mmCIF file of C-alpha atoms and ligand atoms in Angstrom:
data_model
loop_
_atom_site.group_PDB
_atom_site.id
_atom_site.type_symbol
_atom_site.label_atom_id
_atom_site.label_comp_id
_atom_site.label_asym_id
_atom_site.label_seq_id
_atom_site.Cartn_x
_atom_site.Cartn_y
_atom_site.Cartn_z
ATOM 1 C CA MET V 1 174.460 118.331 145.046
ATOM 2 C CA LYS V 2 170.871 119.023 144.064
ATOM 3 C CA THR V 3 169.668 122.070 142.690
ATOM 4 C CA ILE V 4 165.850 122.031 142.459
ATOM 5 C CA VAL V 5 163.717 123.996 139.948
ATOM 6 C CA SER V 6 159.971 123.836 139.252
ATOM 7 C CA THR V 7 156.769 124.946 137.705
ATOM 8 C CA GLN V 8 153.802 125.105 140.011
ATOM 9 C CA THR V 9 153.280 121.408 139.383
ATOM 10 C CA ASN V 10 156.837 119.941 138.428
ATOM 11 C CA ASP V 11 160.144 119.659 139.966
ATOM 12 C CA VAL V 12 163.188 119.283 137.751
ATOM 13 C CA THR V 13 166.624 118.378 139.828
ATOM 14 C CA ILE V 14 169.937 119.553 138.456
ATOM 15 C CA ASP V 15 172.053 116.822 140.178
ATOM 16 C CA THR V 16 175.692 116.352 140.069
ATOM 17 C CA GLU V 17 175.269 112.513 140.643
ATOM 18 C CA GLY V 18 172.266 112.308 138.216
ATOM 19 C CA PRO V 19 171.658 112.258 134.456
ATOM 20 C CA PHE V 20 172.547 115.459 132.661
ATOM 21 C CA THR V 21 170.047 118.132 132.658
ATOM 22 C CA MET V 22 169.024 119.836 129.376
ATOM 23 C CA ILE V 23 168.272 123.690 129.143
ATOM 24 C CA GLY V 24 166.685 124.583 125.655
ATOM 25 C CA GLU V 25 168.580 127.652 124.219
ATOM 26 C CA LYS V 26 166.102 128.663 121.386
ATOM 27 C CA ILE V 27 164.187 131.115 122.826
ATOM 28 C CA ASN V 28 167.018 133.848 122.348
ATOM 29 C CA PRO V 29 167.098 136.374 119.583
ATOM 30 C CA THR V 30 170.847 136.434 119.326
ATOM 31 C CA GLY V 31 171.521 135.344 115.819
ATOM 32 C CA ARG V 32 167.931 134.435 115.016
ATOM 33 C CA LYS V 33 166.276 137.131 112.805
ATOM 34 C CA ARG V 34 162.717 135.600 112.747
ATOM 35 C CA LEU V 35 162.614 135.479 116.765
ATOM 36 C CA ALA V 36 163.726 138.857 116.916
ATOM 37 C CA ALA V 37 161.094 139.911 114.635
ATOM 38 C CA ALA V 38 158.341 137.922 116.362
ATOM 39 C CA LEU V 39 159.354 139.636 119.606
ATOM 40 C CA THR V 40 159.437 142.877 118.466
ATOM 41 C CA GLU V 41 155.838 142.555 117.028
ATOM 42 C CA GLY V 42 154.644 140.850 120.096
ATOM 43 C CA ASP V 43 153.917 137.266 118.137
ATOM 44 C CA LEU V 44 153.899 135.230 121.215
ATOM 45 C CA ASP V 45 152.349 132.282 119.159
ATOM 46 C CA TYR V 46 156.100 131.751 117.579
ATOM 47 C CA VAL V 47 157.684 131.927 120.666
ATOM 48 C CA VAL V 48 155.144 129.446 122.352
ATOM 49 C CA ASP V 49 155.959 127.110 119.287
ATOM 50 C CA LEU V 50 159.503 127.142 119.912
ATOM 51 C CA ALA V 51 158.803 126.146 123.613
ATOM 52 C CA VAL V 52 156.866 123.322 122.530
ATOM 53 C CA ARG V 53 159.476 122.062 119.962
ATOM 54 C CA GLN V 54 161.967 122.061 122.555
ATOM 55 C CA VAL V 55 160.218 120.020 125.081
ATOM 56 C CA ASP V 56 159.037 117.651 122.559
ATOM 57 C CA ALA V 57 162.743 117.360 121.819
ATOM 58 C CA GLY V 58 163.478 116.467 125.468
ATOM 59 C CA ALA V 59 164.147 119.757 126.897
ATOM 60 C CA ASP V 60 164.132 119.604 130.723
ATOM 61 C CA ILE V 61 164.390 123.481 131.268
ATOM 62 C CA LEU V 62 163.913 126.136 128.982
ATOM 63 C CA ASP V 63 166.056 129.296 128.664
ATOM 64 C CA VAL V 64 164.032 132.586 128.124
ATOM 65 C CA ASN V 65 166.234 135.379 126.655
ATOM 66 C CA VAL V 66 163.826 138.513 125.075
ATOM 67 C CA GLY V 67 166.704 140.991 124.583
ATOM 68 C CA VAL V 68 166.096 142.912 121.319
ATOM 69 C CA PRO V 69 166.621 146.540 120.907
ATOM 70 C CA GLY V 70 163.981 148.957 121.248
ATOM 71 C CA VAL V 71 161.389 147.143 123.280
ATOM 72 C CA ASP V 72 160.592 147.229 126.883
ATOM 73 C CA GLU V 73 162.426 144.097 127.992
ATOM 74 C CA ALA V 74 160.963 143.847 131.310
ATOM 75 C CA LYS V 75 157.428 143.873 130.231
ATOM 76 C CA LEU V 76 157.970 141.577 127.299
ATOM 77 C CA MET V 77 159.764 139.039 129.653
ATOM 78 C CA GLY V 78 156.674 138.853 131.945
ATOM 79 C CA GLU V 79 154.444 138.383 128.776
ATOM 80 C CA VAL V 80 156.725 135.711 127.354
ATOM 81 C CA VAL V 81 157.210 133.929 130.469
ATOM 82 C CA GLY V 82 153.396 133.884 131.046
ATOM 83 C CA ALA V 83 152.732 132.621 127.663
ATOM 84 C CA VAL V 84 155.689 129.727 127.824
ATOM 85 C CA THR V 85 154.396 128.915 131.328
ATOM 86 C CA ASP V 86 150.967 128.467 130.011
ATOM 87 C CA ALA V 87 152.102 126.230 126.954
ATOM 88 C CA VAL V 88 154.635 123.819 128.700
ATOM 89 C CA ASP V 89 155.115 122.333 132.207
ATOM 90 C CA VAL V 90 158.938 122.768 132.535
ATOM 91 C CA PRO V 91 160.912 125.355 134.848
ATOM 92 C CA LEU V 92 162.263 128.437 132.955
ATOM 93 C CA CYS V 93 165.795 129.660 133.105
ATOM 94 C CA ILE V 94 165.099 133.693 133.275
ATOM 95 C CA ASP V 95 168.019 135.107 130.792
ATOM 96 C CA SER V 96 168.910 138.747 131.180
ATOM 97 C CA PRO V 97 171.460 140.922 132.560
ATOM 98 C CA SER V 98 168.995 143.235 133.485
ATOM 99 C CA HIS V 99 167.472 142.985 137.049
ATOM 100 C CA GLU V 100 164.078 144.520 136.124
ATOM 101 C CA SER V 101 163.697 141.997 133.388
ATOM 102 C CA VAL V 102 165.041 139.086 135.877
ATOM 103 C CA GLY V 103 162.400 140.597 138.633
ATOM 104 C CA ALA V 104 159.708 140.455 135.851
ATOM 105 C CA GLY V 105 160.252 136.926 134.731
ATOM 106 C CA VAL V 106 160.743 135.434 138.133
ATOM 107 C CA ALA V 107 157.356 137.004 139.461
ATOM 108 C CA ALA V 108 155.624 135.839 136.010
ATOM 109 C CA CYS V 109 156.805 132.057 136.063
ATOM 110 C CA GLY V 110 154.917 130.880 139.155
ATOM 111 C CA GLY V 111 157.554 128.427 140.035
ATOM 112 C CA ARG V 112 161.024 128.236 141.077
ATOM 113 C CA PRO V 113 163.120 129.504 138.129
ATOM 114 C CA LEU V 114 166.845 129.253 137.350
ATOM 115 C CA ILE V 115 167.950 133.014 137.158
ATOM 116 C CA ASN V 116 170.377 133.620 134.322
ATOM 117 C CA SER V 117 172.711 135.095 135.601
ATOM 118 C CA VAL V 118 174.583 136.730 138.234
ATOM 119 C CA ASN V 119 178.349 137.549 137.961
ATOM 120 C CA GLY V 120 181.341 138.479 139.891
ATOM 121 C CA GLU V 121 180.709 142.355 139.192
ATOM 122 C CA GLU V 122 179.793 144.274 142.537
ATOM 123 C CA ALA V 123 177.029 145.752 140.236
ATOM 124 C CA SER V 124 175.734 142.355 139.418
ATOM 125 C CA MET V 125 175.764 140.778 142.565
ATOM 126 C CA SER V 126 174.203 143.672 144.546
ATOM 127 C CA ALA V 127 171.251 143.821 141.954
ATOM 128 C CA ILE V 128 170.683 140.018 141.260
ATOM 129 C CA LEU V 129 171.271 138.260 144.386
ATOM 130 C CA PRO V 130 168.718 139.969 146.611
ATOM 131 C CA ILE V 131 166.077 138.885 143.833
ATOM 132 C CA VAL V 132 167.387 135.288 143.963
ATOM 133 C CA LYS V 133 166.933 135.641 147.986
ATOM 134 C CA GLU V 134 163.548 137.127 147.836
ATOM 135 C CA TYR V 135 162.069 134.313 145.721
ATOM 136 C CA ASP V 136 164.270 131.437 146.976
ATOM 137 C CA ALA V 137 165.331 131.109 143.458
ATOM 138 C CA ALA V 138 168.259 129.171 141.956
ATOM 139 C CA VAL V 139 170.888 131.147 140.095
ATOM 140 C CA ILE V 140 173.737 130.689 137.429
ATOM 141 C CA GLY V 141 177.016 132.103 138.300
ATOM 142 C CA LEU V 142 179.104 133.351 135.537
ATOM 143 C CA LEU V 143 182.780 133.355 136.090
ATOM 144 C CA LEU V 144 183.705 136.969 134.779
ATOM 145 C CA ASP V 145 184.184 140.296 137.032
ATOM 146 C CA GLU V 146 185.048 143.834 136.444
ATOM 147 C CA ASP V 147 188.452 142.355 134.953
ATOM 148 C CA GLY V 148 186.544 140.377 132.235
ATOM 149 C CA ILE V 149 186.739 136.637 131.839
ATOM 150 C CA PRO V 150 190.053 135.318 133.637
ATOM 151 C CA GLU V 151 192.218 133.314 131.530
ATOM 152 C CA THR V 152 193.256 130.775 134.174
ATOM 153 C CA ALA V 153 191.178 128.045 135.728
ATOM 154 C CA ALA V 154 192.672 129.063 139.131
ATOM 155 C CA ALA V 155 191.467 132.675 138.484
ATOM 156 C CA ARG V 156 188.014 131.765 137.480
ATOM 157 C CA VAL V 157 187.599 129.650 140.608
ATOM 158 C CA ALA V 158 188.430 132.582 142.523
ATOM 159 C CA VAL V 159 185.537 134.457 140.884
ATOM 160 C CA ALA V 160 183.167 131.496 141.923
ATOM 161 C CA THR V 161 184.419 131.686 145.285
ATOM 162 C CA LYS V 162 183.465 135.456 145.283
ATOM 163 C CA ILE V 163 179.998 134.655 144.000
ATOM 164 C CA ILE V 164 179.541 131.832 146.538
ATOM 165 C CA ASP V 165 180.916 133.712 149.536
ATOM 166 C CA ARG V 166 178.554 136.786 148.691
ATOM 167 C CA ALA V 167 175.415 134.558 148.185
ATOM 168 C CA ALA V 168 176.267 132.975 151.526
ATOM 169 C CA SER V 169 176.154 135.996 153.139
ATOM 170 C CA LEU V 170 172.847 136.810 151.993
ATOM 171 C CA GLY V 171 171.347 133.274 153.327
ATOM 172 C CA ILE V 172 171.663 131.591 149.696
ATOM 173 C CA PRO V 173 172.646 128.046 150.001
ATOM 174 C CA LEU V 174 175.367 126.587 147.476
ATOM 175 C CA GLU V 175 172.507 124.253 146.358
ATOM 176 C CA ASN V 176 170.818 127.109 144.665
ATOM 177 C CA ILE V 177 173.944 128.097 142.882
ATOM 178 C CA VAL V 178 174.969 126.664 139.452
ATOM 179 C CA ILE V 179 178.380 127.743 138.295
ATOM 180 C CA ASP V 180 179.067 128.567 134.467
ATOM 181 C CA PRO V 181 182.600 128.446 134.202
ATOM 182 C CA LEU V 182 182.189 130.090 130.598
ATOM 183 C CA VAL V 183 182.998 128.679 127.303
ATOM 184 C CA LEU V 184 185.064 130.775 124.675
ATOM 185 C CA THR V 185 185.477 129.365 121.024
ATOM 186 C CA VAL V 186 188.618 127.506 120.118
ATOM 187 C CA GLY V 187 188.330 129.457 116.943
ATOM 188 C CA ALA V 188 189.880 132.396 118.910
ATOM 189 C CA ALA V 189 192.417 130.645 121.418
ATOM 190 C CA SER V 190 192.865 126.905 120.886
ATOM 191 C CA ASP V 191 193.351 126.345 124.781
ATOM 192 C CA ALA V 192 189.916 128.034 125.431
ATOM 193 C CA GLY V 193 188.102 124.485 125.826
ATOM 194 C CA ARG V 194 191.112 123.176 127.909
ATOM 195 C CA VAL V 195 190.715 126.053 130.485
ATOM 196 C CA THR V 196 187.149 125.529 130.759
ATOM 197 C CA LEU V 197 187.392 121.668 131.391
ATOM 198 C CA ASP V 198 189.994 122.578 134.068
ATOM 199 C CA THR V 199 187.755 124.968 135.579
ATOM 200 C CA ILE V 200 184.977 122.322 135.769
ATOM 201 C CA ALA V 201 187.356 119.689 137.357
ATOM 202 C CA LYS V 202 188.572 122.220 140.073
ATOM 203 C CA LEU V 203 185.081 123.425 140.831
ATOM 204 C CA THR V 204 183.652 119.890 141.119
ATOM 205 C CA ALA V 205 186.967 119.030 143.452
ATOM 206 C CA GLU V 206 186.507 122.080 145.560
ATOM 207 C CA TYR V 207 182.756 122.921 145.934
ATOM 208 C CA GLY V 208 180.953 119.817 144.407
ATOM 209 C CA VAL V 209 178.327 122.256 142.760
ATOM 210 C CA ASN V 210 176.358 121.957 139.932
ATOM 211 C CA ILE V 211 178.003 123.439 136.840
ATOM 212 C CA ASN V 212 176.138 124.812 133.692
ATOM 213 C CA LEU V 213 177.490 125.467 130.159
ATOM 214 C CA GLY V 214 176.650 127.504 127.108
ATOM 215 C CA ALA V 215 177.691 124.566 125.118
ATOM 216 C CA SER V 216 177.568 125.690 121.516
ATOM 217 C CA ASN V 217 179.622 128.675 122.370
ATOM 218 C CA VAL V 218 182.827 126.646 122.071
ATOM 219 C CA SER V 219 182.529 126.271 118.036
ATOM 220 C CA PHE V 220 181.755 129.941 117.147
ATOM 221 C CA GLY V 221 183.402 130.620 113.733
ATOM 222 C CA LEU V 222 184.477 127.196 112.873
ATOM 223 C CA PRO V 223 183.257 124.506 110.256
ATOM 224 C CA ASP V 224 181.033 121.650 111.249
ATOM 225 C CA ARG V 225 180.317 122.889 114.711
ATOM 226 C CA HIS V 226 178.197 119.968 115.558
ATOM 227 C CA THR V 227 181.309 117.783 115.693
ATOM 228 C CA LEU V 228 182.943 120.383 118.057
ATOM 229 C CA ASN V 229 179.964 120.585 120.284
ATOM 230 C CA GLN V 230 179.373 117.011 120.634
ATOM 231 C CA ALA V 231 183.208 116.188 121.505
ATOM 232 C CA PHE V 232 183.093 119.236 123.908
ATOM 233 C CA LEU V 233 179.742 118.290 125.845
ATOM 234 C CA GLY V 234 181.238 114.440 126.260
ATOM 235 C CA LEU V 235 184.277 115.651 127.742
ATOM 236 C CA ALA V 236 182.715 118.287 129.966
ATOM 237 C CA MET V 237 180.310 115.654 131.280
ATOM 238 C CA GLY V 238 183.462 113.628 132.205
ATOM 239 C CA ALA V 239 184.932 116.446 133.930
ATOM 240 C CA GLY V 240 181.851 116.871 136.258
ATOM 241 C CA ALA V 241 179.419 119.281 134.184
ATOM 242 C CA SER V 242 175.909 118.960 135.070
ATOM 243 C CA CYS V 243 173.524 120.973 132.962
ATOM 244 C CA ALA V 244 173.857 122.785 129.469
ATOM 245 C CA ILE V 245 172.159 125.563 127.686
ATOM 246 C CA THR V 246 172.047 123.790 124.339
ATOM 247 C CA ASP V 247 170.248 122.973 121.112
ATOM 248 C CA VAL V 248 168.363 120.057 122.514
ATOM 249 C CA ALA V 249 167.192 118.560 119.357
ATOM 250 C CA LYS V 250 170.701 118.218 118.053
ATOM 251 C CA LEU V 251 172.587 117.433 121.101
ATOM 252 C CA ALA V 252 170.303 115.054 123.282
ATOM 253 C CA PRO V 253 171.421 111.947 121.435
ATOM 254 C CA THR V 254 174.938 112.686 122.727
ATOM 255 C CA ILE V 255 173.919 113.740 125.930
ATOM 256 C CA ARG V 256 171.888 110.579 126.175
ATOM 257 C CA ALA V 257 174.694 108.309 125.150
ATOM 258 C CA ALA V 258 177.441 110.078 127.326
ATOM 259 C CA ASP V 259 174.901 109.378 130.654
ATOM 260 C CA LEU V 260 174.679 105.804 129.779
ATOM 261 C CA LEU V 261 178.446 105.623 129.259
ATOM 262 C CA ARG V 262 179.293 107.136 132.597
ATOM 263 C CA GLY V 263 176.718 104.886 134.530
ATOM 264 C CA ARG V 264 174.082 107.476 134.930
ATOM 265 C CA ASP V 265 171.414 105.766 133.071
ATOM 266 C CA ALA V 266 170.159 102.221 134.909
ATOM 267 C CA HIS V 267 169.579 99.698 132.082
ATOM 268 C CA GLY V 268 169.995 102.196 129.386
ATOM 269 C CA MET V 269 166.191 103.098 129.962
ATOM 270 C CA ARG V 270 166.659 106.965 129.049
ATOM 271 C CA TYR V 271 168.982 106.077 126.211
ATOM 272 C CA ILE V 272 166.661 103.587 124.937
ATOM 273 C CA LYS V 273 163.380 105.990 125.375
ATOM 274 C CA TYR V 274 164.920 108.523 123.536
ATOM 275 C CA PHE V 275 165.925 106.575 120.764
ATOM 276 C CA ARG V 276 162.384 105.308 120.453
ATOM 277 C CA ALA V 277 160.749 108.582 120.766
ATOM 278 C CA HIS V 278 163.012 110.373 118.162
ATOM 279 C CA THR V 279 163.898 108.065 115.557
ATOM 280 C CA PRO V 280 161.628 107.892 112.390
ATOM 281 C CA LYS V 281 160.594 104.233 111.524
ATOM 282 C CA ASP V 282 161.901 103.498 108.193
ATOM 283 C CA ASP V 283 159.270 100.789 107.153
HETATM 284 N N1 THG A 1 175.936 130.694 129.633
HETATM 285 C C1 THG A 1 174.627 131.173 130.090
HETATM 286 N N2 THG A 1 173.883 131.578 129.529
HETATM 287 C C2 THG A 1 173.923 131.831 128.128
HETATM 288 C C3 THG A 1 175.155 131.449 127.588
HETATM 289 C C4 THG A 1 176.122 130.889 128.438
HETATM 290 N N3 THG A 1 173.128 132.265 127.511
HETATM 291 C C5 THG A 1 173.145 132.582 125.984
HETATM 292 C C6 THG A 1 174.073 131.834 125.416
HETATM 293 N N4 THG A 1 175.287 131.582 126.178
HETATM 294 C C7 THG A 1 173.458 130.305 125.107
HETATM 295 N N5 THG A 1 172.446 130.353 124.432
HETATM 296 C C8 THG A 1 172.935 130.352 122.700
HETATM 297 C C9 THG A 1 171.720 130.605 121.928
HETATM 298 C C10 THG A 1 171.831 130.344 120.736
HETATM 299 C C11 THG A 1 173.065 130.110 120.051
HETATM 300 C C12 THG A 1 174.169 129.767 121.078
HETATM 301 C C13 THG A 1 174.023 129.974 122.215
HETATM 302 C C14 THG A 1 173.501 129.992 118.741
HETATM 303 N N6 THG A 1 172.583 130.623 117.938
HETATM 304 C C15 THG A 1 172.928 130.396 116.262
HETATM 305 C C16 THG A 1 173.947 131.473 115.916
HETATM 306 O O1 THG A 1 173.832 132.565 116.474
HETATM 307 O O2 THG A 1 174.463 131.227 114.886
HETATM 308 C C17 THG A 1 171.684 130.221 115.691
HETATM 309 C C18 THG A 1 170.906 129.181 116.106
HETATM 310 C C19 THG A 1 169.608 128.976 115.371
HETATM 311 O O3 THG A 1 169.252 129.404 114.059
HETATM 312 O O4 THG A 1 169.242 127.793 115.787
HETATM 313 O O5 THG A 1 174.385 129.464 118.330
HETATM 314 O O6 THG A 1 177.235 130.524 127.749
HETATM 315 N N7 THG A 1 174.511 130.937 131.635
#
C-alpha cells in the first residue's frame, strides 16, 4: 500500500513494502519551553531552524503542532506552515485536534499533506474527514473513540474499521489513510507495548494499511528512554509499521539498520549513505 504526500515539487511515499518513513517530531511545544516561547512571540526563525535541522538529520516529513495556550492557533498554524514550506522541501504532517487549525495548515502548505489526525469519535470524524476529502489529503486515524483508548488489540482494530468505513463512505480511499494504533508508556502498564505490536500485526493482516507510531511515547517516565525507543521501533517495524513521528536525529540510525536487516535497502545503500553523511570523521 502506498500513501503519497507531497510539496509542490517533491513526493514522499509511505509504503508498506518500502523503506521506513521518518516524520520529525520537534515542531511540537509539548514539553519544549523554548519552542512554546518562540511560538507565543511569533519567532518563526526558531521554528524554521528546527525544520532545517530535522531535514538535515534525514526527516522525510515534518510534523507541525503549534498548540500553545493563549494563541490564535489556526492563524499561527498558517504562518508556521508557510514559513516551514518556504525553508524546506518536505511534506508536512499537520498536527492539531482543531479542524480550524487543520484547515489553515492544509490551505497554507501548497502540496498534499498528512493530516494528524482523525479519531473514532463522531465529532472528530464529522469535522476532519470532509477536509481530507476536499483537499484529497492523507490522514492519520488514531485508534481511540468516545470510550477512550481500547485495552485490547481487537477493540483497537474495531475503531480502525469504524474510521476506514466512514472515510470510504465519503469517497476517501484506504491509500489515503495511515492508521496510528497509539503507543502508551510501558512505564504505566507493562503490556502496553505488546498490545500495540499485536494491533499492528492485526491491521497489517486485515487491511494491509500504512501504520504510523508516535514512537517515543513508549518510554515516558522510564530511565534510558533511548534504549526502549530503539528496541520498540525495531519490533514495530518487524510487525508491519511503515512510519513514525520521532526524534529523527536520534532514531534514524536504528531505522536505517532495521530497514537493511529486513531486506528493504538494496546493497545497504541507504544505510551506508546515512552513515557517511552523519558520522563525524575522526582524523
Ligand atoms: N501519534 C500521532 N501524533 C502524535 C503522537 C502520536 N503527535 C504528538 C506525539 N504523539 C508525537 N510527538 C512527540 C513530540 C515530542 C515528544 C514526544 C512525542 C517528546 N518530547 C520531549 C518531552 O516531552 O520530554 C522533549 C523533547 C526534546 O526536548 O527534544 O518526547 O502518538 N499521530
